[in-house]
PDB file of C-alpha atoms in Angstrom:
ATOM      1  CA  MET X   1     170.695 197.416-108.284  1.00 62.00           C
ATOM      2  CA  LYS X   2     171.528 200.028-110.932  1.00 84.00           C
ATOM      3  CA  LYS X   3     171.384 202.739-108.292  1.00 89.00           C
ATOM      4  CA  LYS X   4     173.963 200.928-106.164  1.00 90.00           C
ATOM      5  CA  ILE X   5     176.304 200.408-109.092  1.00 91.00           C
ATOM      6  CA  ILE X   6     176.077 204.085-110.039  1.00 94.00           C
ATOM      7  CA  LEU X   7     176.565 205.031-106.389  1.00 94.00           C
ATOM      8  CA  PHE X   8     179.584 202.710-106.235  1.00 96.00           C
ATOM      9  CA  LEU X   9     181.101 204.401-109.298  1.00 96.00           C
ATOM     10  CA  PHE X  10     180.426 207.863-107.895  1.00 97.00           C
ATOM     11  CA  ILE X  11     181.917 207.049-104.489  1.00 97.00           C
ATOM     12  CA  ALA X  12     184.890 205.331-106.148  1.00 97.00           C
ATOM     13  CA  LEU X  13     185.475 208.414-108.315  1.00 97.00           C
ATOM     14  CA  ILE X  14     185.354 210.782-105.330  1.00 98.00           C
ATOM     15  CA  LEU X  15     187.592 208.604-103.134  1.00 98.00           C
ATOM     16  CA  ASN X  16     190.136 208.105-105.907  1.00 97.00           C
ATOM     17  CA  GLY X  17     190.092 211.811-106.692  1.00 97.00           C
ATOM     18  CA  ILE X  18     190.905 212.592-103.077  1.00 97.00           C
ATOM     19  CA  TRP X  19     193.628 209.917-103.055  1.00 97.00           C
ATOM     20  CA  GLU X  20     195.173 211.162-106.314  1.00 94.00           C
ATOM     21  CA  PHE X  21     195.294 214.796-105.191  1.00 93.00           C
ATOM     22  CA  LEU X  22     196.736 213.907-101.766  1.00 94.00           C
ATOM     23  CA  HIS X  23     199.431 211.576-103.107  1.00 92.00           C
ATOM     24  CA  TYR X  24     200.431 213.413-106.302  1.00 88.00           C
ATOM     25  CA  LYS X  25     203.461 214.960-104.630  1.00 89.00           C
ATOM     26  CA  LEU X  26     205.015 211.501-104.215  1.00 91.00           C
ATOM     27  CA  TYR X  27     205.456 211.194-108.004  1.00 87.00           C
ATOM     28  CA  ASN X  28     207.616 212.650-110.715  1.00 84.00           C
ATOM     29  CA  ASP X  29     205.033 213.096-113.455  1.00 71.00           C
ATOM     30  CA  LEU X  30     206.683 212.362-116.775  1.00 65.00           C
ATOM     31  CA  SER X  31     203.528 212.532-118.881  1.00 68.00           C
ATOM     32  CA  SER X  32     202.633 215.399-121.148  1.00 68.00           C
ATOM     33  CA  ILE X  33     199.400 216.026-119.214  1.00 67.00           C
ATOM     34  CA  THR X  34     199.577 218.746-116.593  1.00 72.00           C
ATOM     35  CA  GLY X  35     198.522 218.534-112.911  1.00 77.00           C
ATOM     36  CA  THR X  36     194.761 218.793-112.396  1.00 87.00           C
ATOM     37  CA  PRO X  37     193.630 217.346-115.760  1.00 87.00           C
ATOM     38  CA  HIS X  38     196.003 214.409-115.248  1.00 85.00           C
ATOM     39  CA  LEU X  39     194.647 213.757-111.747  1.00 90.00           C
ATOM     40  CA  LEU X  40     191.039 213.938-112.945  1.00 94.00           C
ATOM     41  CA  ILE X  41     191.756 211.477-115.757  1.00 92.00           C
ATOM     42  CA  ALA X  42     193.593 209.195-113.311  1.00 93.00           C
ATOM     43  CA  SER X  43     190.648 209.342-110.874  1.00 96.00           C
ATOM     44  CA  LEU X  44     188.169 208.432-113.612  1.00 97.00           C
ATOM     45  CA  THR X  45     190.423 205.615-114.795  1.00 97.00           C
ATOM     46  CA  ASP X  46     190.703 204.297-111.225  1.00 97.00           C
ATOM     47  CA  ALA X  47     186.903 204.282-110.870  1.00 97.00           C
ATOM     48  CA  LEU X  48     186.623 202.358-114.150  1.00 97.00           C
ATOM     49  CA  TRP X  49     189.203 199.795-112.961  1.00 98.00           C
ATOM     50  CA  LEU X  50     187.146 199.305-109.803  1.00 98.00           C
ATOM     51  CA  PHE X  51     184.030 198.817-111.932  1.00 97.00           C
ATOM     52  CA  LEU X  52     185.848 196.102-113.890  1.00 97.00           C
ATOM     53  CA  ILE X  53     186.759 194.409-110.620  1.00 98.00           C
ATOM     54  CA  TYR X  54     183.084 194.626-109.610  1.00 97.00           C
ATOM     55  CA  LEU X  55     182.151 192.945-112.918  1.00 97.00           C
ATOM     56  CA  SER X  56     184.794 190.262-112.383  1.00 97.00           C
ATOM     57  CA  ILE X  57     183.353 189.387-108.984  1.00 97.00           C
ATOM     58  CA  SER X  58     179.864 189.479-110.478  1.00 96.00           C
ATOM     59  CA  PHE X  59     181.028 186.904-113.023  1.00 97.00           C
ATOM     60  CA  ILE X  60     182.553 184.733-110.286  1.00 96.00           C
ATOM     61  CA  ASN X  61     179.366 184.998-108.201  1.00 96.00           C
ATOM     62  CA  ARG X  62     177.151 184.692-111.290  1.00 96.00           C
ATOM     63  CA  ASN X  63     175.202 187.545-109.785  1.00 94.00           C
ATOM     64  CA  LEU X  64     175.341 191.303-110.374  1.00 91.00           C
ATOM     65  CA  ASN X  65     173.492 191.909-107.111  1.00 90.00           C
ATOM     66  CA  TRP X  66     176.313 190.818-104.792  1.00 93.00           C
ATOM     67  CA  ILE X  67     176.979 194.506-104.211  1.00 92.00           C
ATOM     68  CA  ASN X  68     173.781 194.623-102.123  1.00 89.00           C
ATOM     69  CA  LYS X  69     175.212 192.264 -99.496  1.00 89.00           C
ATOM     70  CA  PRO X  70     178.920 191.683-100.006  1.00 92.00           C
ATOM     71  CA  VAL X  71     180.343 188.884 -97.867  1.00 93.00           C
ATOM     72  CA  LYS X  72     183.906 188.259 -96.679  1.00 95.00           C
ATOM     73  CA  LYS X  73     184.726 186.287 -99.833  1.00 96.00           C
ATOM     74  CA  ASP X  74     183.666 189.253-101.995  1.00 96.00           C
ATOM     75  CA  TYR X  75     185.829 191.656-100.009  1.00 96.00           C
ATOM     76  CA  PHE X  76     188.762 189.231-100.177  1.00 97.00           C
ATOM     77  CA  LEU X  77     188.445 188.831-103.956  1.00 97.00           C
ATOM     78  CA  PHE X  78     188.011 192.575-104.409  1.00 98.00           C
ATOM     79  CA  ILE X  79     191.140 193.359-102.394  1.00 98.00           C
ATOM     80  CA  LEU X  80     193.169 190.619-104.080  1.00 98.00           C
ATOM     81  CA  GLU X  81     192.183 191.696-107.593  1.00 98.00           C
ATOM     82  CA  ALA X  82     192.761 195.365-106.740  1.00 98.00           C
ATOM     83  CA  LEU X  83     196.248 194.676-105.390  1.00 98.00           C
ATOM     84  CA  ILE X  84     197.230 192.579-108.406  1.00 98.00           C
ATOM     85  CA  LEU X  85     195.852 195.158-110.824  1.00 98.00           C
ATOM     86  CA  ALA X  86     197.546 198.060-109.029  1.00 98.00           C
ATOM     87  CA  ILE X  87     200.905 196.283-109.059  1.00 97.00           C
ATOM     88  CA  LEU X  88     200.569 195.542-112.788  1.00 97.00           C
ATOM     89  CA  ILE X  89     199.591 199.148-113.534  1.00 96.00           C
ATOM     90  CA  GLU X  90     202.607 200.413-111.619  1.00 96.00           C
ATOM     91  CA  ILE X  91     205.086 198.009-113.205  1.00 96.00           C
ATOM     92  CA  ILE X  92     203.854 198.804-116.720  1.00 96.00           C
ATOM     93  CA  ASN X  93     203.810 202.579-116.259  1.00 92.00           C
ATOM     94  CA  LEU X  94     207.165 202.710-114.510  1.00 93.00           C
ATOM     95  CA  GLU X  95     208.664 200.645-117.346  1.00 94.00           C
ATOM     96  CA  LEU X  96     207.054 202.898-119.960  1.00 92.00           C
ATOM     97  CA  GLY X  97     208.412 205.962-118.177  1.00 88.00           C
ATOM     98  CA  ARG X  98     205.027 207.583-117.608  1.00 86.00           C
ATOM     99  CA  TRP X  99     205.985 208.382-114.030  1.00 86.00           C
ATOM    100  CA  SER X 100     208.578 207.713-111.396  1.00 90.00           C
ATOM    101  CA  TYR X 101     208.638 208.078-107.646  1.00 94.00           C
ATOM    102  CA  LYS X 102     210.178 210.784-105.542  1.00 93.00           C
ATOM    103  CA  GLU X 103     212.402 209.701-102.671  1.00 94.00           C
ATOM    104  CA  THR X 104     209.514 210.383-100.287  1.00 95.00           C
ATOM    105  CA  MET X 105     207.432 207.543-101.794  1.00 96.00           C
ATOM    106  CA  PRO X 106     207.610 204.462 -99.580  1.00 96.00           C
ATOM    107  CA  ALA X 107     208.143 201.416-101.796  1.00 96.00           C
ATOM    108  CA  ILE X 108     208.068 197.647-101.566  1.00 96.00           C
ATOM    109  CA  PHE X 109     210.159 195.824-104.191  1.00 94.00           C
ATOM    110  CA  GLY X 110     210.291 199.050-106.198  1.00 94.00           C
ATOM    111  CA  ILE X 111     206.496 199.516-106.232  1.00 96.00           C
ATOM    112  CA  GLY X 112     205.128 202.582-104.497  1.00 96.00           C
ATOM    113  CA  LEU X 113     203.086 201.733-101.409  1.00 97.00           C
ATOM    114  CA  SER X 114     200.515 204.463-102.052  1.00 96.00           C
ATOM    115  CA  PRO X 115     199.544 203.319-105.566  1.00 96.00           C
ATOM    116  CA  MET X 116     199.786 199.660-104.552  1.00 97.00           C
ATOM    117  CA  LEU X 117     197.127 200.141-101.884  1.00 98.00           C
ATOM    118  CA  GLN X 118     194.958 202.739-103.607  1.00 98.00           C
ATOM    119  CA  LEU X 119     192.474 200.592-105.520  1.00 98.00           C
ATOM    120  CA  ALA X 120     192.120 198.087-102.682  1.00 98.00           C
ATOM    121  CA  VAL X 121     191.482 200.796-100.089  1.00 98.00           C
ATOM    122  CA  THR X 122     189.206 203.042-102.152  1.00 98.00           C
ATOM    123  CA  GLY X 123     187.250 200.130-103.641  1.00 97.00           C
ATOM    124  CA  THR X 124     186.732 198.390-100.316  1.00 97.00           C
ATOM    125  CA  LEU X 125     185.749 201.662 -98.687  1.00 97.00           C
ATOM    126  CA  ALA X 126     183.240 202.346-101.475  1.00 96.00           C
ATOM    127  CA  LEU X 127     181.712 198.882-100.978  1.00 95.00           C
ATOM    128  CA  TRP X 128     181.560 199.422 -97.217  1.00 94.00           C
ATOM    129  CA  ILE X 129     179.873 202.835 -97.612  1.00 94.00           C
ATOM    130  CA  ILE X 130     177.242 201.319 -99.902  1.00 91.00           C
ATOM    131  CA  LYS X 131     176.644 198.481 -97.438  1.00 87.00           C
ATOM    132  CA  GLN X 132     176.045 201.041 -94.666  1.00 86.00           C
ATOM    133  CA  LYS X 133     173.386 202.713 -96.823  1.00 74.00           C
ATOM    134  CA  SER X 134     171.450 199.425 -97.077  1.00 66.00           C
TER     135      SER X 134
END
């Protein structure tokens, strides 16, 4: 089980790193952290958020081993939690002025589509990759 959790974190980190570097140009970065270090920190933070979602589902399932054989309910909960978390992260950071969107960022109700989908897509993909390794 520990191997799968570590693998999940590693895959989540890599996928979020790729996502962050590909989508960075859709943002106006208003933080004091420059390009690559900021993206690496963001990627690590994203992987940690996904780990917290994993723990949340483990609590709901009362089982840390659900990652071995995730079922539709697990994927649904993972996607739902990831979407809610991503929307909250965006609202908070936009309000705090940490970043803003360029005109090229597609948005729904003022929330960027790319960041809204990121955790759900990368987390679900990480789970799916692990399931394929089983």
